[in-house]
Amino acid sequence: MRQDEIDAMIDRTIELLDRYVFPDVGAKAATAVRSAQSAGRYPDGLEPDALADLVTEDLQTINGDKHLRLQFTSEALPLSTGDETADEAEERAQEVREAARTGGGFAKVERLDGNVAYLEIDLLWPPEIAAPAATAAMTLADGADGLVLDLRRCRGGSPYQVAFLCSYLFGPEPVHLNDLYFRASDETRQFWTSSFVPGPRFGSERPVVVLTSGSTFSGGEELAWDLKELGRATLIGETTRGGAHPVDRIQVHPHLRVTIPIARSISPRTGRNWEGVGVVPDIEVVASAALDRALDHLRTLTS
């Protein structure tokens, strides 16, 4: 990249920091990036991936927010136009294409020995895209004596899909899962399970185990957090990565986008979230051993 292109990316990143969920932190992050630029940290000739790594490192020096990034995209993507409706439509089209290639985020659906249903979830796509995949997975889980949700490689996703999936794991009476506070509109949005789900409901009685790792992030962490706080699942594995701030994504270059946290999660039970600390499992084991440990745990409950 030429120096003028790099400087334009820095200027745009700093401009977007005005949207950050904590204004004082956003201002400090902007100062850190501008200071790094003045010190020559982003020189002429940097490739987009190298620039993304450097700027992300500088952004995260303030509070370690892992959602706050200049992110490299290997695929060349259309630039954000500033037209919110058009940008959302383009992002949704990209999501639809990716979800179609990845089974709606469900990497694996199996019935294991001991009549245990196993769902491996890599990403929680919004329900308007992936509700049919979730319904199909939960239909295949019907009749199992226990359920394992494997979130060890889950890198995030939609809080609406979290609520949709959780709706299968409780009874028809709505359950308050989580809240999100949005800074721009100064509003708090509540997320509840639904009294209706397509297909069979797994229900609130059969045991559920959630597998976690140090890579489990964002929406995957919310799913684990909600089920743990509500006592609906046993978490087995490693403490998760620690990202509780939903983001806007703004494509500022064909291979670079700024991800800006614009909201924060709030537990309706404790007022807390998992930002920076992760979700701590009930049973701590290395991630590679979590499934075996989960199956042993379920055998003690279902035998």
Coordinates of C-alpha atoms in Angstrom, one line a residue:
M1 CA 0.0 0.0 0.0
R2 CA 1.1 3.6 -0.7
Q3 CA 1.6 5.9 2.2
D4 CA -1.4 8.0 1.2
E5 CA -3.6 4.9 1.2
I6 CA -2.3 3.9 4.6
D7 CA -2.9 7.4 6.0
A8 CA -6.4 7.3 4.7
M9 CA -7.1 4.0 6.4
I10 CA -5.8 5.4 9.7
D11 CA -7.9 8.6 9.4
R12 CA -11.0 6.5 8.7
T13 CA -10.3 4.2 11.6
I14 CA -9.9 7.1 14.0
E15 CA -13.1 8.7 12.7
L16 CA -15.1 5.5 13.3
L17 CA -13.8 5.3 16.9
D18 CA -16.4 8.0 17.7
R19 CA -19.0 5.1 17.6
Y20 CA -17.2 3.0 20.3
V21 CA -19.5 1.9 23.1
F22 CA -17.3 3.6 25.8
P23 CA -16.6 7.2 24.4
D24 CA -13.6 7.8 26.7
V25 CA -12.0 4.5 25.6
G26 CA -12.6 5.3 22.0
A27 CA -10.9 8.7 22.4
K28 CA -7.9 7.0 24.0
A29 CA -7.6 4.4 21.3
A30 CA -7.8 7.2 18.7
T31 CA -4.9 9.0 20.4
A32 CA -2.9 5.7 20.6
V33 CA -3.3 5.1 16.8
R34 CA -2.5 8.7 15.9
S35 CA 0.6 8.7 18.0
A36 CA 1.8 5.4 16.4
Q37 CA 1.2 7.0 13.0
S38 CA 3.2 10.1 13.9
A39 CA 6.0 7.8 15.1
G40 CA 6.2 6.1 11.7
R41 CA 4.8 2.8 12.8
Y42 CA 2.7 2.4 9.6
P43 CA 5.3 3.1 6.8
D44 CA 4.9 3.2 3.1
G45 CA 4.8 -0.3 1.5
L46 CA 2.9 -2.2 4.2
E47 CA 0.7 -4.9 2.9
P48 CA -3.0 -4.8 4.1
D49 CA -2.6 -7.8 6.4
A50 CA 0.5 -6.3 8.1
L51 CA -1.3 -2.9 8.6
A52 CA -4.3 -4.7 10.1
D53 CA -2.1 -6.5 12.6
L54 CA -0.3 -3.3 13.7
V55 CA -3.4 -1.1 14.0
T56 CA -5.3 -3.8 15.8
E57 CA -2.4 -4.2 18.3
D58 CA -2.5 -0.5 18.9
L59 CA -6.3 -0.3 19.3
Q60 CA -6.3 -3.0 21.9
T61 CA -3.6 -1.5 24.1
I62 CA -6.2 0.6 25.8
N63 CA -8.6 -2.0 27.3
G64 CA -7.8 -5.2 25.4
D65 CA -11.2 -5.3 23.6
K66 CA -10.8 -8.2 21.2
H67 CA -13.7 -7.0 19.1
L68 CA -12.0 -3.7 18.3
R69 CA -10.0 -4.3 15.2
L70 CA -8.8 -3.3 11.8
Q71 CA -9.5 -6.7 10.3
F72 CA -7.9 -8.2 7.2
T73 CA -10.3 -9.9 4.8
S74 CA -8.6 -12.4 2.4
E75 CA -11.6 -12.0 0.0
A76 CA -11.9 -8.6 -1.7
L77 CA -15.2 -7.1 -0.4
P78 CA -17.2 -4.1 -1.5
L79 CA -16.5 -0.9 0.4
S80 CA -19.1 0.4 2.8
T81 CA -21.0 3.2 1.2
G82 CA -22.2 5.1 4.2
D83 CA -25.8 4.2 3.2
E84 CA -26.8 2.1 6.2
T85 CA -29.5 0.3 4.4
A86 CA -27.3 -0.6 1.4
D87 CA -24.4 -1.6 3.6
E88 CA -26.6 -3.9 5.7
A89 CA -28.0 -5.5 2.5
E90 CA -24.5 -6.2 1.2
E91 CA -23.3 -7.6 4.5
R92 CA -26.4 -9.8 4.7
A93 CA -25.8 -11.1 1.1
Q94 CA -22.3 -12.0 2.1
E95 CA -23.6 -13.8 5.2
V96 CA -26.2 -15.7 3.2
R97 CA -23.5 -17.0 0.8
E98 CA -21.1 -18.0 3.6
A99 CA -23.9 -19.7 5.7
A100 CA -24.9 -21.7 2.7
R101 CA -21.4 -23.0 2.3
T102 CA -21.1 -23.9 6.0
G103 CA -24.3 -25.7 6.9
G104 CA -25.8 -22.6 8.6
G105 CA -22.9 -22.8 11.1
F106 CA -23.6 -26.4 12.2
A107 CA -20.3 -28.2 11.3
K108 CA -21.5 -31.6 12.6
V109 CA -24.7 -33.2 13.8
E110 CA -24.3 -36.7 15.2
R111 CA -25.9 -39.3 17.5
L112 CA -23.1 -40.6 19.7
D113 CA -22.9 -43.8 21.8
G114 CA -25.2 -43.7 24.8
N115 CA -27.9 -42.0 22.8
V116 CA -26.3 -38.5 23.1
A117 CA -27.0 -35.9 20.5
Y118 CA -23.9 -33.9 19.4
L119 CA -24.0 -30.5 17.7
E120 CA -20.8 -28.8 16.7
I121 CA -21.4 -25.1 16.1
D122 CA -18.8 -22.9 14.4
L123 CA -20.9 -19.7 13.9
L124 CA -24.3 -18.6 15.0
W125 CA -25.7 -17.0 11.9
P126 CA -28.8 -14.8 12.3
P127 CA -32.0 -16.8 12.4
E128 CA -33.4 -15.2 9.2
I129 CA -30.5 -17.0 7.5
A130 CA -29.9 -20.1 9.7
A131 CA -33.1 -20.9 11.6
P132 CA -33.8 -23.8 9.2
A133 CA -30.4 -25.3 10.0
A134 CA -30.9 -24.9 13.7
T135 CA -34.4 -26.5 13.5
A136 CA -33.0 -29.4 11.5
A137 CA -30.2 -30.0 14.0
M138 CA -32.6 -29.9 17.0
T139 CA -35.0 -32.2 15.2
L140 CA -32.2 -34.7 14.8
A141 CA -31.5 -34.3 18.5
D142 CA -35.0 -35.2 19.4
G143 CA -35.2 -38.5 21.3
A144 CA -31.7 -38.3 22.6
D145 CA -31.1 -38.8 26.3
G146 CA -28.6 -35.9 26.5
L147 CA -27.2 -33.2 24.3
V148 CA -23.7 -31.8 23.7
L149 CA -23.3 -28.4 22.2
D150 CA -19.7 -28.1 21.0
L151 CA -18.7 -24.4 20.9
R152 CA -14.9 -25.0 21.1
R153 CA -14.5 -23.5 17.6
C154 CA -17.4 -21.1 17.7
R155 CA -16.2 -17.7 16.8
G156 CA -19.4 -15.8 17.5
G157 CA -22.6 -14.8 15.9
S158 CA -26.0 -13.3 16.4
P159 CA -27.7 -12.9 19.8
Y160 CA -31.0 -13.6 18.0
Q161 CA -29.7 -17.0 17.0
V162 CA -28.6 -17.6 20.5
A163 CA -32.1 -16.9 21.7
F164 CA -33.6 -19.1 18.9
L165 CA -31.4 -22.0 19.8
C166 CA -31.9 -21.6 23.6
S167 CA -35.7 -21.7 22.9
Y168 CA -35.4 -25.4 22.2
L169 CA -33.7 -26.0 25.6
F170 CA -36.4 -24.6 27.8
G171 CA -40.2 -25.0 28.2
P172 CA -42.8 -22.8 26.4
E173 CA -42.7 -20.2 29.1
P174 CA -40.4 -17.4 27.9
V175 CA -37.0 -17.1 29.8
H176 CA -35.0 -13.9 30.0
L177 CA -31.6 -14.6 28.6
N178 CA -29.5 -11.5 28.1
D179 CA -29.7 -7.7 27.5
L180 CA -27.7 -5.5 25.1
Y181 CA -27.2 -1.8 25.7
F182 CA -26.7 0.3 22.6
R183 CA -24.8 3.5 23.1
A184 CA -26.0 5.4 19.9
S185 CA -29.7 5.0 20.7
D186 CA -29.3 4.8 24.5
E187 CA -31.6 1.8 24.6
T188 CA -31.5 -1.6 26.2
R189 CA -32.7 -4.5 24.1
Q190 CA -33.9 -7.7 25.9
F191 CA -33.5 -11.2 24.6
W192 CA -35.9 -14.0 25.6
T193 CA -36.6 -17.5 24.6
S194 CA -39.7 -18.0 22.5
S195 CA -42.9 -19.7 23.5
F196 CA -43.0 -21.4 20.0
V197 CA -40.3 -23.2 18.1
P198 CA -40.5 -25.0 14.7
G199 CA -40.1 -28.7 15.2
P200 CA -39.7 -30.6 18.5
R201 CA -38.5 -28.9 21.6
F202 CA -35.6 -30.6 23.5
G203 CA -37.1 -29.2 26.7
S204 CA -35.8 -28.2 30.1
E205 CA -35.4 -31.7 31.7
R206 CA -32.8 -33.6 29.6
P207 CA -29.2 -32.8 30.4
V208 CA -27.2 -30.5 28.3
V209 CA -23.4 -30.1 28.2
V210 CA -21.6 -27.2 26.5
L211 CA -18.0 -27.6 25.4
T212 CA -15.7 -24.5 25.5
S213 CA -12.2 -23.6 24.6
G214 CA -9.9 -20.6 24.7
S215 CA -11.1 -19.9 21.1
T216 CA -14.8 -19.7 21.9
F217 CA -15.7 -16.1 21.3
S218 CA -18.5 -13.5 21.3
G219 CA -21.9 -15.0 20.5
G220 CA -20.6 -18.5 21.3
E221 CA -19.6 -17.1 24.7
E222 CA -23.1 -15.7 25.2
L223 CA -24.7 -19.0 24.5
A224 CA -22.4 -20.7 27.1
W225 CA -22.9 -17.8 29.6
D226 CA -26.7 -17.8 29.3
L227 CA -27.0 -21.5 29.8
K228 CA -24.6 -21.6 32.7
E229 CA -26.2 -18.6 34.5
L230 CA -29.6 -20.2 34.1
G231 CA -28.4 -23.5 35.3
R232 CA -29.5 -25.2 32.1
A233 CA -26.2 -26.7 31.1
T234 CA -22.9 -27.9 32.5
L235 CA -19.9 -26.2 30.9
I236 CA -16.8 -28.4 30.3
G237 CA -13.5 -27.3 28.8
E238 CA -11.5 -24.1 29.0
T239 CA -12.2 -20.5 29.9
T240 CA -13.4 -18.7 26.8
R241 CA -11.7 -15.8 25.0
G242 CA -13.6 -12.9 26.6
G243 CA -15.5 -10.7 24.1
A244 CA -18.9 -9.3 25.1
H245 CA -19.3 -6.3 22.8
P246 CA -21.4 -6.6 19.6
V247 CA -19.9 -4.7 16.6
D248 CA -20.6 -2.8 13.5
R249 CA -18.4 -3.8 10.5
I250 CA -17.3 -1.1 8.1
Q251 CA -15.3 -2.1 5.0
V252 CA -12.8 0.7 4.4
H253 CA -10.6 -1.1 1.8
P254 CA -11.2 -4.2 -0.3
H255 CA -9.2 -6.2 2.2
L256 CA -9.7 -4.1 5.4
R257 CA -12.6 -3.5 7.6
V258 CA -13.0 -1.8 10.9
T259 CA -15.0 -3.6 13.6
I260 CA -16.3 -1.2 16.2
P261 CA -18.1 -2.4 19.4
I262 CA -21.3 -0.3 19.6
A263 CA -23.1 -2.2 22.4
R264 CA -22.4 -4.2 25.5
S265 CA -24.0 -7.3 27.1
I266 CA -25.7 -7.1 30.5
S267 CA -26.9 -10.1 32.4
P268 CA -30.4 -9.5 33.7
R269 CA -29.5 -11.5 36.8
T270 CA -26.2 -10.0 37.8
G271 CA -25.6 -6.9 35.6
R272 CA -22.2 -8.4 34.6
N273 CA -20.8 -9.9 31.4
W274 CA -17.8 -11.9 30.2
E275 CA -15.8 -9.0 28.6
G276 CA -12.1 -9.5 29.2
V277 CA -12.5 -12.4 31.6
G278 CA -14.3 -15.1 29.5
V279 CA -16.8 -17.7 30.6
V280 CA -15.4 -20.1 33.2
P281 CA -16.5 -23.7 32.7
D282 CA -18.0 -25.7 35.6
I283 CA -15.5 -28.5 34.8
E284 CA -12.1 -27.4 33.6
V285 CA -10.2 -29.7 31.3
V286 CA -8.1 -29.0 28.2
A287 CA -10.3 -28.5 25.2
S288 CA -9.1 -31.6 23.4
A289 CA -10.4 -33.7 26.3
A290 CA -13.7 -31.9 26.8
L291 CA -15.9 -34.2 24.7
D292 CA -14.7 -37.4 26.4
R293 CA -15.2 -35.7 29.8
A294 CA -18.7 -34.6 28.7
L295 CA -19.7 -38.1 27.7
D296 CA -18.5 -39.5 31.0
H297 CA -20.5 -36.8 32.8
L298 CA -23.7 -37.5 30.8
R299 CA -23.4 -41.2 31.5
T300 CA -23.6 -40.5 35.2
L301 CA -26.8 -38.6 34.6
T302 CA -28.6 -40.9 32.2
S303 CA -27.5 -44.4 33.2

